[in-house]
Tab-separated table of C-alpha atoms in Angstrom:
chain	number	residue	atom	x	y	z
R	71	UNK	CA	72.470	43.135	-100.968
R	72	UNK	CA	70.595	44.797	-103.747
R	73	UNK	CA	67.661	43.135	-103.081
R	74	UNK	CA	67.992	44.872	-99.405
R	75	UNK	CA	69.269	48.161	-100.962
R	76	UNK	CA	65.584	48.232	-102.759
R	77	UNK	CA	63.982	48.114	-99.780
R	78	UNK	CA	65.834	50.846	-98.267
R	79	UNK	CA	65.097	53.183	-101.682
R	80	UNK	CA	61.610	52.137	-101.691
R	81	UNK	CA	61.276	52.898	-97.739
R	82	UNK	CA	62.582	56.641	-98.503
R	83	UNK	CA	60.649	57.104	-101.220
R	84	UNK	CA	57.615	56.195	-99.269
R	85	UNK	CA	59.192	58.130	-96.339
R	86	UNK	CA	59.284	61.230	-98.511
R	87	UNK	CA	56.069	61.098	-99.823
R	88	UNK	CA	54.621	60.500	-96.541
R	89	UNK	CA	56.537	63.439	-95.038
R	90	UNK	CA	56.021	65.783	-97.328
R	91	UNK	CA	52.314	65.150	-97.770
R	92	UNK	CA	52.415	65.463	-93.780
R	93	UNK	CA	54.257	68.668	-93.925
R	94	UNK	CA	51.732	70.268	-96.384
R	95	UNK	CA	48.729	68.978	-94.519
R	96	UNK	CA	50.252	70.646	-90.923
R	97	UNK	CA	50.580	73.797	-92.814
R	98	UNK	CA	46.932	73.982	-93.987
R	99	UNK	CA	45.542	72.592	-90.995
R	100	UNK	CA	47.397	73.039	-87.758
R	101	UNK	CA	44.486	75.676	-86.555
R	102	UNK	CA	41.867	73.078	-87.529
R	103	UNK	CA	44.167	70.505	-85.787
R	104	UNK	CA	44.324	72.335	-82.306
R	105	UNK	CA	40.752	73.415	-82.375
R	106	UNK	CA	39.832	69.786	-82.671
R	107	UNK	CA	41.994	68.637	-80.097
R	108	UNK	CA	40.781	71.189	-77.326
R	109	UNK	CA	36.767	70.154	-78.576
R	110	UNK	CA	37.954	66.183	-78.213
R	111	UNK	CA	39.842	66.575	-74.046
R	112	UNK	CA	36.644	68.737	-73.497
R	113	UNK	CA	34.640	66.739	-70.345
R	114	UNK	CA	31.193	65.408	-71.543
R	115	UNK	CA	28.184	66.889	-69.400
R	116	UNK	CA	27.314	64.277	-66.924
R	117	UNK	CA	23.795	65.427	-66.463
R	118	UNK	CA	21.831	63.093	-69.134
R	119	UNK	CA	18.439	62.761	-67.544
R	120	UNK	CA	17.030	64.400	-71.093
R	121	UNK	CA	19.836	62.054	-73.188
R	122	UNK	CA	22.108	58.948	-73.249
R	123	UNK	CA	23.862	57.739	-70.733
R	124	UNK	CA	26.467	59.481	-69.265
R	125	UNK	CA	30.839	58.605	-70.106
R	126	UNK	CA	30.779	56.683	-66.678
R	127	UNK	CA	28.115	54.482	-67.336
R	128	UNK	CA	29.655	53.026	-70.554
R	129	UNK	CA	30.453	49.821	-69.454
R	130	UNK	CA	26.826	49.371	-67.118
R	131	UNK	CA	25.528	46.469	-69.184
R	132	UNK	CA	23.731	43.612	-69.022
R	133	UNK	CA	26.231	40.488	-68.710
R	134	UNK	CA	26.540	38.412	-71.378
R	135	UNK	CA	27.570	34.576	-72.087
R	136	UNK	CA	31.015	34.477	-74.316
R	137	UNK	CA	30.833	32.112	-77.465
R	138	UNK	CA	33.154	31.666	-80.147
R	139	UNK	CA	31.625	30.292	-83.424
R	140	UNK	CA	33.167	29.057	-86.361
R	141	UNK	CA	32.747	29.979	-89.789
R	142	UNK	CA	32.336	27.895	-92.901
R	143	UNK	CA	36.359	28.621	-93.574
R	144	UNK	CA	37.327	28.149	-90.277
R	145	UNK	CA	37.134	31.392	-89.282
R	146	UNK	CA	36.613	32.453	-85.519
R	147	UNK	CA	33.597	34.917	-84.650
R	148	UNK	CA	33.548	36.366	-81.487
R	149	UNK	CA	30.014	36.356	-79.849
R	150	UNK	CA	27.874	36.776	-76.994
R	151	UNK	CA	24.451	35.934	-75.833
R	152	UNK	CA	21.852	37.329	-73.010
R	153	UNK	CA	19.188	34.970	-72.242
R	154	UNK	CA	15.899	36.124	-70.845
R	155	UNK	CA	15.204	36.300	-66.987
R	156	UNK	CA	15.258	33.525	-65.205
R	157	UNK	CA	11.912	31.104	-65.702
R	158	UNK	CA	10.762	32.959	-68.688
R	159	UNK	CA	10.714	31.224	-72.174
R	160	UNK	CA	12.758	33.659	-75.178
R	161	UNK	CA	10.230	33.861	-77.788
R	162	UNK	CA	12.260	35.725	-79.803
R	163	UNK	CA	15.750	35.325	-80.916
R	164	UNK	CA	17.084	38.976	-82.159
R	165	UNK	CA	21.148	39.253	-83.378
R	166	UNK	CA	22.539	42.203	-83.629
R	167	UNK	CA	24.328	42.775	-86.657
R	168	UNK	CA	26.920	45.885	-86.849
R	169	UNK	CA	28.489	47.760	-89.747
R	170	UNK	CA	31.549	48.575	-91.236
R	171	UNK	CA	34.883	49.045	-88.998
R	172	UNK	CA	32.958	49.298	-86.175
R	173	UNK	CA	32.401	46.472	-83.417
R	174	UNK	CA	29.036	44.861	-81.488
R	175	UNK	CA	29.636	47.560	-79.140
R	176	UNK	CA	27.969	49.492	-81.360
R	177	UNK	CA	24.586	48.058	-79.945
R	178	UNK	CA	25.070	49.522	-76.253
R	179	UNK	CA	21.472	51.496	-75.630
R	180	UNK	CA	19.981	49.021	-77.820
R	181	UNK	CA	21.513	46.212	-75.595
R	182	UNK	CA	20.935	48.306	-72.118
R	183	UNK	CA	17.405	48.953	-73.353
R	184	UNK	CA	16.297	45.071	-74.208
R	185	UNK	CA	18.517	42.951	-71.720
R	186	UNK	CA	17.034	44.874	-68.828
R	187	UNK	CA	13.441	44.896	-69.928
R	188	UNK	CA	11.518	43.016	-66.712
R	189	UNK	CA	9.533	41.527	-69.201
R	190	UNK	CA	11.746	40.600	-71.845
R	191	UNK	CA	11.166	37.174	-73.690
R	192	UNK	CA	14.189	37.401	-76.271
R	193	UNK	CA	17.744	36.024	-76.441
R	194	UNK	CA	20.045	38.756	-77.628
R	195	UNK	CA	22.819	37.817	-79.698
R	196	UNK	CA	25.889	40.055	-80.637
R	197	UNK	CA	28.818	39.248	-82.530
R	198	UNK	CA	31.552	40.497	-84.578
R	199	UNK	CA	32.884	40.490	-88.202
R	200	UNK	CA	35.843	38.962	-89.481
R	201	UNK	CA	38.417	40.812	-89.234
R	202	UNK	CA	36.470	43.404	-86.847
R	203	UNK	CA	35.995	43.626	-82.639
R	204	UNK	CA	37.214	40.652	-81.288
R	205	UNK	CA	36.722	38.280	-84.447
R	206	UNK	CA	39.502	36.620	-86.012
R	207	UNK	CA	41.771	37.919	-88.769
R	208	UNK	CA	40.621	36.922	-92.319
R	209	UNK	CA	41.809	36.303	-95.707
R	210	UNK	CA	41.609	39.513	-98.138
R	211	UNK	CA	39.325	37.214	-100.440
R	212	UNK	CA	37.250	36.145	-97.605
R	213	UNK	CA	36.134	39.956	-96.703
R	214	UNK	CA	33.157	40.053	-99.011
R	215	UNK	CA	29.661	40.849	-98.667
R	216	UNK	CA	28.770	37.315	-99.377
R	217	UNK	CA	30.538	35.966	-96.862
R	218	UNK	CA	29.379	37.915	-94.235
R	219	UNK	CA	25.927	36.415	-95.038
R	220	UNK	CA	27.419	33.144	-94.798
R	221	UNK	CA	28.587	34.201	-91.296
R	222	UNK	CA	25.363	35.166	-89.711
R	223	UNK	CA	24.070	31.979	-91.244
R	224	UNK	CA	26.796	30.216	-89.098
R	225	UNK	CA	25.705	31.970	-86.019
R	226	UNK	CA	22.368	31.340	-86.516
R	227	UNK	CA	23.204	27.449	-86.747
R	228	UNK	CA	25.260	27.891	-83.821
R	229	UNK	CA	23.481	29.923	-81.427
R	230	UNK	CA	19.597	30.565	-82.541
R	231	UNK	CA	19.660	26.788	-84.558
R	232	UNK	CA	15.481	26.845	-83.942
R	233	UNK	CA	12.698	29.126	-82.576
R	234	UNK	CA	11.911	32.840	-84.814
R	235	UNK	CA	14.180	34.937	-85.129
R	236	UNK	CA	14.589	38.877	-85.380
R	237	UNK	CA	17.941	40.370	-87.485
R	238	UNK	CA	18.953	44.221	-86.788
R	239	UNK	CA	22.008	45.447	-89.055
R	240	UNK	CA	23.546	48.839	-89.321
R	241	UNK	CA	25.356	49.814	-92.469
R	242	UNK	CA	27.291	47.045	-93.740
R	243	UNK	CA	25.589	45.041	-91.003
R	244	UNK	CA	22.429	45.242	-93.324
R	245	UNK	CA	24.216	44.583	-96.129
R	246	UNK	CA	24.928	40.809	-94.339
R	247	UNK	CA	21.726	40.287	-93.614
R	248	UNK	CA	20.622	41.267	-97.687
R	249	UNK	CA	23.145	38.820	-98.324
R	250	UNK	CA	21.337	35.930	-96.400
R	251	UNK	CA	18.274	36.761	-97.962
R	252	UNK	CA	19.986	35.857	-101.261
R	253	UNK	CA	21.765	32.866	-99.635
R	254	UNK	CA	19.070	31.258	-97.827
R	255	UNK	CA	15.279	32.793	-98.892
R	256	UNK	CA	13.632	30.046	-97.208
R	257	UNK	CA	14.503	30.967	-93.783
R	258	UNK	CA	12.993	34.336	-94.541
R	259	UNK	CA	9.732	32.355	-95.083
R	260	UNK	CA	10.119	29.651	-92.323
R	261	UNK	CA	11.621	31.579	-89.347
R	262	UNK	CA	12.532	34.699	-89.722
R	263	UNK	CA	10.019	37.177	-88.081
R	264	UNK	CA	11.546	40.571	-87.992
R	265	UNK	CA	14.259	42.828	-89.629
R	266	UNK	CA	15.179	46.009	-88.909
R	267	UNK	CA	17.899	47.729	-91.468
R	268	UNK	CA	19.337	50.572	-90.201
R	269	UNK	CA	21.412	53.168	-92.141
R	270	UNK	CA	21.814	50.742	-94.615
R	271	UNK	CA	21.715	50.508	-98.599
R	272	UNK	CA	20.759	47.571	-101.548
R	273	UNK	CA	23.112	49.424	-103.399
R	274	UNK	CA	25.132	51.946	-105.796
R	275	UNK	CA	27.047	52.467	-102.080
R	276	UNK	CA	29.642	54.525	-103.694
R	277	UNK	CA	27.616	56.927	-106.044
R	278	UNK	CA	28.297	59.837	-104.021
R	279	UNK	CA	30.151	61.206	-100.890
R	280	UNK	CA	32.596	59.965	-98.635
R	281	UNK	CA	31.801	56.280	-99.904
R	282	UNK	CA	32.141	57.550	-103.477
R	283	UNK	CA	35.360	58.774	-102.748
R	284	UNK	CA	36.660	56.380	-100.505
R	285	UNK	CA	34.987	53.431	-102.103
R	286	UNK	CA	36.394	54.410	-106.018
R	287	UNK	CA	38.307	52.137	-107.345
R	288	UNK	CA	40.302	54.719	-109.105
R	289	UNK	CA	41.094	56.123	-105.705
R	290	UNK	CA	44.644	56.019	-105.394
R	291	UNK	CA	44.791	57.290	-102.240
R	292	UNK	CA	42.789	54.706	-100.856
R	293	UNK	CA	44.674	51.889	-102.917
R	294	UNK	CA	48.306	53.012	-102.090
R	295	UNK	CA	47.338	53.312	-98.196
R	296	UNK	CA	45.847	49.773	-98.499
R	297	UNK	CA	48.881	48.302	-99.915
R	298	UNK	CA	51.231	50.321	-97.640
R	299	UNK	CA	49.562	48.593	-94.693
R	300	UNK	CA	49.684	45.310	-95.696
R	301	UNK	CA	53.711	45.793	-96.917
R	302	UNK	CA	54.405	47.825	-93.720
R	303	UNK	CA	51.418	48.204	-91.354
R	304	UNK	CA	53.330	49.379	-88.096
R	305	UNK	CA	54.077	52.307	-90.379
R	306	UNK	CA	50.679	53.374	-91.249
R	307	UNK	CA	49.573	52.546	-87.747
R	308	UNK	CA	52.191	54.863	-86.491
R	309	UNK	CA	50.828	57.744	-88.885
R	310	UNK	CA	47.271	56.894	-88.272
R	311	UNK	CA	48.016	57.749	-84.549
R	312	UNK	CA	49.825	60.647	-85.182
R	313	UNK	CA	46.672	62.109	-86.834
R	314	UNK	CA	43.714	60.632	-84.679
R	315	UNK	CA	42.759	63.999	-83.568
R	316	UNK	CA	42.007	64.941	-87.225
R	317	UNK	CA	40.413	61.220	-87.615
R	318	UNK	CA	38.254	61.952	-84.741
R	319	UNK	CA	36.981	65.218	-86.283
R	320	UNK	CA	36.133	63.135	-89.710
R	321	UNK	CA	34.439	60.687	-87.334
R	322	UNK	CA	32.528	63.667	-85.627
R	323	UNK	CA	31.439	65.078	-88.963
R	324	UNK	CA	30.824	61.586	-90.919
R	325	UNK	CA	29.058	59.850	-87.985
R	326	UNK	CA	27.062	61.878	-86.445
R	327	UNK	CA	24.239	64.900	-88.045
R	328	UNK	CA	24.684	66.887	-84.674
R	329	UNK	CA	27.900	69.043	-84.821
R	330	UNK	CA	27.610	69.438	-81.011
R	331	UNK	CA	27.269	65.914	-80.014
R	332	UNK	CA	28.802	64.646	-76.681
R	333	UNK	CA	32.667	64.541	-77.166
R	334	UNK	CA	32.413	60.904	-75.939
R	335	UNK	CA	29.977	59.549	-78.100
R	336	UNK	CA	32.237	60.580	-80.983
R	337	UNK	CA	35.419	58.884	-78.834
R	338	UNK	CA	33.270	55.603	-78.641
R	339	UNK	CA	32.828	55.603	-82.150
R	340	UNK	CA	36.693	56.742	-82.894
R	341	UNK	CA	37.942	54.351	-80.493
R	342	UNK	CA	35.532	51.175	-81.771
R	343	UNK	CA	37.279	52.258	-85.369
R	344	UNK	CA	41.347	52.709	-84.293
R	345	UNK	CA	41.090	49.212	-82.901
R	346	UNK	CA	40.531	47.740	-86.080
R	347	UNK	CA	43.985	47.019	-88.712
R	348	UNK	CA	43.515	49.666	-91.285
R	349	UNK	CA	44.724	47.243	-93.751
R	350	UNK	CA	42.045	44.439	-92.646
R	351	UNK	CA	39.301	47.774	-93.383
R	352	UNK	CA	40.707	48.027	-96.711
R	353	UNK	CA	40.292	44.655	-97.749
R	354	UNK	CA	36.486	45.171	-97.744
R	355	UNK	CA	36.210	48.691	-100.001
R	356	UNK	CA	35.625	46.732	-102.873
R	357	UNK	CA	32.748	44.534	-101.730
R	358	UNK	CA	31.217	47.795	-100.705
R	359	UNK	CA	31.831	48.933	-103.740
R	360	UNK	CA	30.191	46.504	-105.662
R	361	UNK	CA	27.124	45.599	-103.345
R	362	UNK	CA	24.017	45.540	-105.104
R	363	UNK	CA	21.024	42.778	-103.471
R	364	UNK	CA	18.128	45.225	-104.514
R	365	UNK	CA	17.178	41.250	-106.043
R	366	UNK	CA	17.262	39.771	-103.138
R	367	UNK	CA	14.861	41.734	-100.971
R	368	UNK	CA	11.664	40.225	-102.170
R	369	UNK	CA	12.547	37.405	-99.635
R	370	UNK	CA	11.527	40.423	-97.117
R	371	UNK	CA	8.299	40.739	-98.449
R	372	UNK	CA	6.001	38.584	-95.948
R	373	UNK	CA	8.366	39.639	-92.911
R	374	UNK	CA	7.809	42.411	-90.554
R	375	UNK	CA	10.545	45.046	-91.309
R	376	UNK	CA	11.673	48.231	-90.566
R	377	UNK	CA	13.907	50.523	-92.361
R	378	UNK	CA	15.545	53.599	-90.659
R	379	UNK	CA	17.482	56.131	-91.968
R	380	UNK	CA	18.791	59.897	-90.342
R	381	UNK	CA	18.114	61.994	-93.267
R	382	UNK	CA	21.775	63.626	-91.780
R	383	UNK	CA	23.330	61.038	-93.065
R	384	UNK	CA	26.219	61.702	-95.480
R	385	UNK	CA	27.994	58.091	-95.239
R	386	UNK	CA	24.524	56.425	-96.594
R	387	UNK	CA	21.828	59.024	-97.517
R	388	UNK	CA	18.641	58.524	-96.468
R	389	UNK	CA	17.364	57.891	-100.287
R	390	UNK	CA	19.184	54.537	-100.169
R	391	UNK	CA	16.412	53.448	-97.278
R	392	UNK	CA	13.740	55.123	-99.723
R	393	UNK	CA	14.674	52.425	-102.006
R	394	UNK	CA	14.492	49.929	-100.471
R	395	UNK	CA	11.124	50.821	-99.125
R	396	UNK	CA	9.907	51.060	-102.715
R	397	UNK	CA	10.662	47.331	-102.845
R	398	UNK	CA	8.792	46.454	-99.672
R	399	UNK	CA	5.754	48.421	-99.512
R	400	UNK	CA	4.545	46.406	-96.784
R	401	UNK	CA	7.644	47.943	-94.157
R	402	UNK	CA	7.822	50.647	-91.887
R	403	UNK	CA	9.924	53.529	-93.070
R	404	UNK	CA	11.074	55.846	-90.151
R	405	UNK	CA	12.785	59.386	-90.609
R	406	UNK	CA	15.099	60.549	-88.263
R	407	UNK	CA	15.265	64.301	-88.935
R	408	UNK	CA	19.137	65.949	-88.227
R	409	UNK	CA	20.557	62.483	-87.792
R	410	UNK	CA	23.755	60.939	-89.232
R	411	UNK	CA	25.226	57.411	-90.000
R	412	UNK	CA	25.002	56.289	-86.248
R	413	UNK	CA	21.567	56.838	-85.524
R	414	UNK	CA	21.400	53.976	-82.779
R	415	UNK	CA	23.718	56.559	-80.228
R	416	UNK	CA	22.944	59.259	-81.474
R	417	UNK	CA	19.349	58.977	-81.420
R	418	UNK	CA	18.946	55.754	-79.131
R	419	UNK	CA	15.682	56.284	-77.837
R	420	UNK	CA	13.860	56.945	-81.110
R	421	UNK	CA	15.558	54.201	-82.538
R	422	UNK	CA	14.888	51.804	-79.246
R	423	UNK	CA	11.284	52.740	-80.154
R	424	UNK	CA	11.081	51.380	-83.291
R	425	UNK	CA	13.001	48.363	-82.461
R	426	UNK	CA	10.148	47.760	-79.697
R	427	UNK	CA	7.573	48.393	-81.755
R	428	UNK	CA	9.163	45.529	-84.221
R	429	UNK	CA	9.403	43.093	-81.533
R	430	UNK	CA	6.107	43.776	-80.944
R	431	UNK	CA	5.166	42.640	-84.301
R	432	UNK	CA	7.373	40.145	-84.775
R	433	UNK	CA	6.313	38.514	-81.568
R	434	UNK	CA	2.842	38.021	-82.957
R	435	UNK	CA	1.934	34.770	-84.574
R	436	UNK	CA	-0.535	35.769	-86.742
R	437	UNK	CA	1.987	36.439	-89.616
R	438	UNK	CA	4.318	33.553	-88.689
R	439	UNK	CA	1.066	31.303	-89.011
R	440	UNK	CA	-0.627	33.035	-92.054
R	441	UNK	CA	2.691	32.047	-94.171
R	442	UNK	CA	2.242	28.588	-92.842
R	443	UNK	CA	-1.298	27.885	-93.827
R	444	UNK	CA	-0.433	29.744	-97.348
R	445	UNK	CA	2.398	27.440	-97.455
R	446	UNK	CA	0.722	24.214	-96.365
């Protein structure tokens, strides 16, 4: 009885503090609020002969093979691969790796552009976190930066277990393959051809912006929301949707350096984010937090890499991808003036060019054989 009676005090107390913070918010917001809402239900211009594809073409991709592999803690990843065309030998096996609460369909020009290539000679490989897309649920302790590396090892093993090998990450999604580097150096050197690291960082994540704020670990904002969703997550699910239209203008603003971007492009993103537990995003703030691999990028060195940044960017600032070119001379360093965190659909064609231009590289031997010989 009292034990139940606690509940019910604690449940008003939260109840009050969420309704009253609600109530203040409406007051200072509601214009913001509506204006927002007409700009989201406003139809996206179907004429995209000069830009991305239009709303309608969406789902239009290249068909993939379903796999489900298994982490080292039992963990389910959900995965697909597209082989090459029929009679032609993959030379190249290039994974997709995406970032933080966002899902492989993150990858959709990038996919479009290189599973319909009539002379493409890679395997593409797309898969999703733990605890992101269509992956399995994970343990709190299990959401780290380190084990993420351990999961791209696993689908390497599982679905690219031979042959060279390119790995493109976004965001978080280069933080996994950072962590590799430091897990497993030697498959840098042996197989490992090409990486691309998009929007990405080696470090000090949180030292300014929305990161440093959300990321803080004196945050209590941030804390009390994550432990309100794992006591009483229908709850905070029930709020979160009762506020998306204010989450989709943070998602406009944070995601994207064009204010005026396509509507739809900002409900892909938005709707690639909602799907994912708010308290299964929380449980990785701190290893973003406390990411810092600048050490292990000198396994890198030898391999053809490029590192892209949107110098719009206020989730990771470009000067993160400045560092890290400091510590691979030897990489490509591309600019994207006026673009933000999601530079793959919001610039997709600059970026598809610099991911062909990699594969180019990569698909060489001369560098693959050169390491070799200095190794032999």
């Amino acid at each position: 009885m009292t034990r139940n009676r606690g509940w019910r005090i604690a449940g008003g107390v939260v109840g009050g503090v969420l309704g009253a913070a609600a109530t203040g918010a409406a007051v200072g917001v509601a214009t913001r609020w509506s204006r927002l809402a007409k700009e989201r239900r406003v139809p996206a211009e179907l004429d995209t002969d000069d830009g991305p594809l239009a709303p309608a073409d969406i789902g239009l991709l290249p068909a993939g093979t379903p796999w489900s592999v298994t982490a080292d803690d039992g963990v389910r990843l959900s995965a697909e691969v597209i082989e090459p065309p029929e009679g032609q030998r993959a030379e190249l096996t290039v994974v997709f790796v995406h970032g933080f609460a966002l899902d492989r369909r993150c990858w959709h020009f990038q996919r479009r552009l290189l599973g319909e290539l009539p002379d493409g000679r890679a395997r593409l490989v797309f898969y999703d976190h733990r605890s992101h897309g269509r992956s399995e649920r994970a343990s709190r302790a299990s959401c780290t930066i380190a084990q993420l590396g351990a999961d791209l090892d696993a689908v390497l093993r599982t679905l690219a277990p031979d042959g060279r090998l390119v790995l493109v990450g976004h965001s978080m999604g280069g933080m996994s393959i950072m962590a590799l580097a430091e897990r497993h150096p030697e498959l840098f050197a042996e197989r490992v051809a090409g990486v691309a690291l998009l929007c990405t960082s080696a470090g000090e994540v949180a030292s300014s912006g929305l990161p440093g704020t959300f990321l803080s670990r004196r945050n209590v904002l941030t804390r009390m929301v994550g432990g309100l969703a794992g006591w009483q997550p229908r709850l905070v699910e029930r709020a979160r949707a009762m506020v998306s239209d204010l989450i989709w203008g943070v998602t406009r603003a944070y995601a994207y350096g064009d204010r005026t971007v396509d509507s739809w492009l900002v409900d892909f993103v938005h709707t690639m984010i909602s799907l994912n537990a708010v308290d299964a995003l929380v449980d990785f703030v701190d290893t973003l937090n406390t990411h810092d691999r600048v050490a292990a990028l000198p396994a890198l060195m030898e391999t053809e890499t490029l590192i892209l940044g949107g110098d719009a960017d206020r989730i990771i600032p470009m000067r993160h991808s400045e560092v890290i070119a400091a510590e691979l001379p030897g990489a490509t360093l591309v600019r994207l003036p006026g673009v933000g965190h999601m530079a793959m659909l919001e610039l997709p064609e600059a970026v598809n060019e610099a991911l062909t231009e990699l594969l180019a590289k990569a698909a060489r031997p001369t560098g693959i054989l050169r390491r070799f010989r200095r190794r032999a």
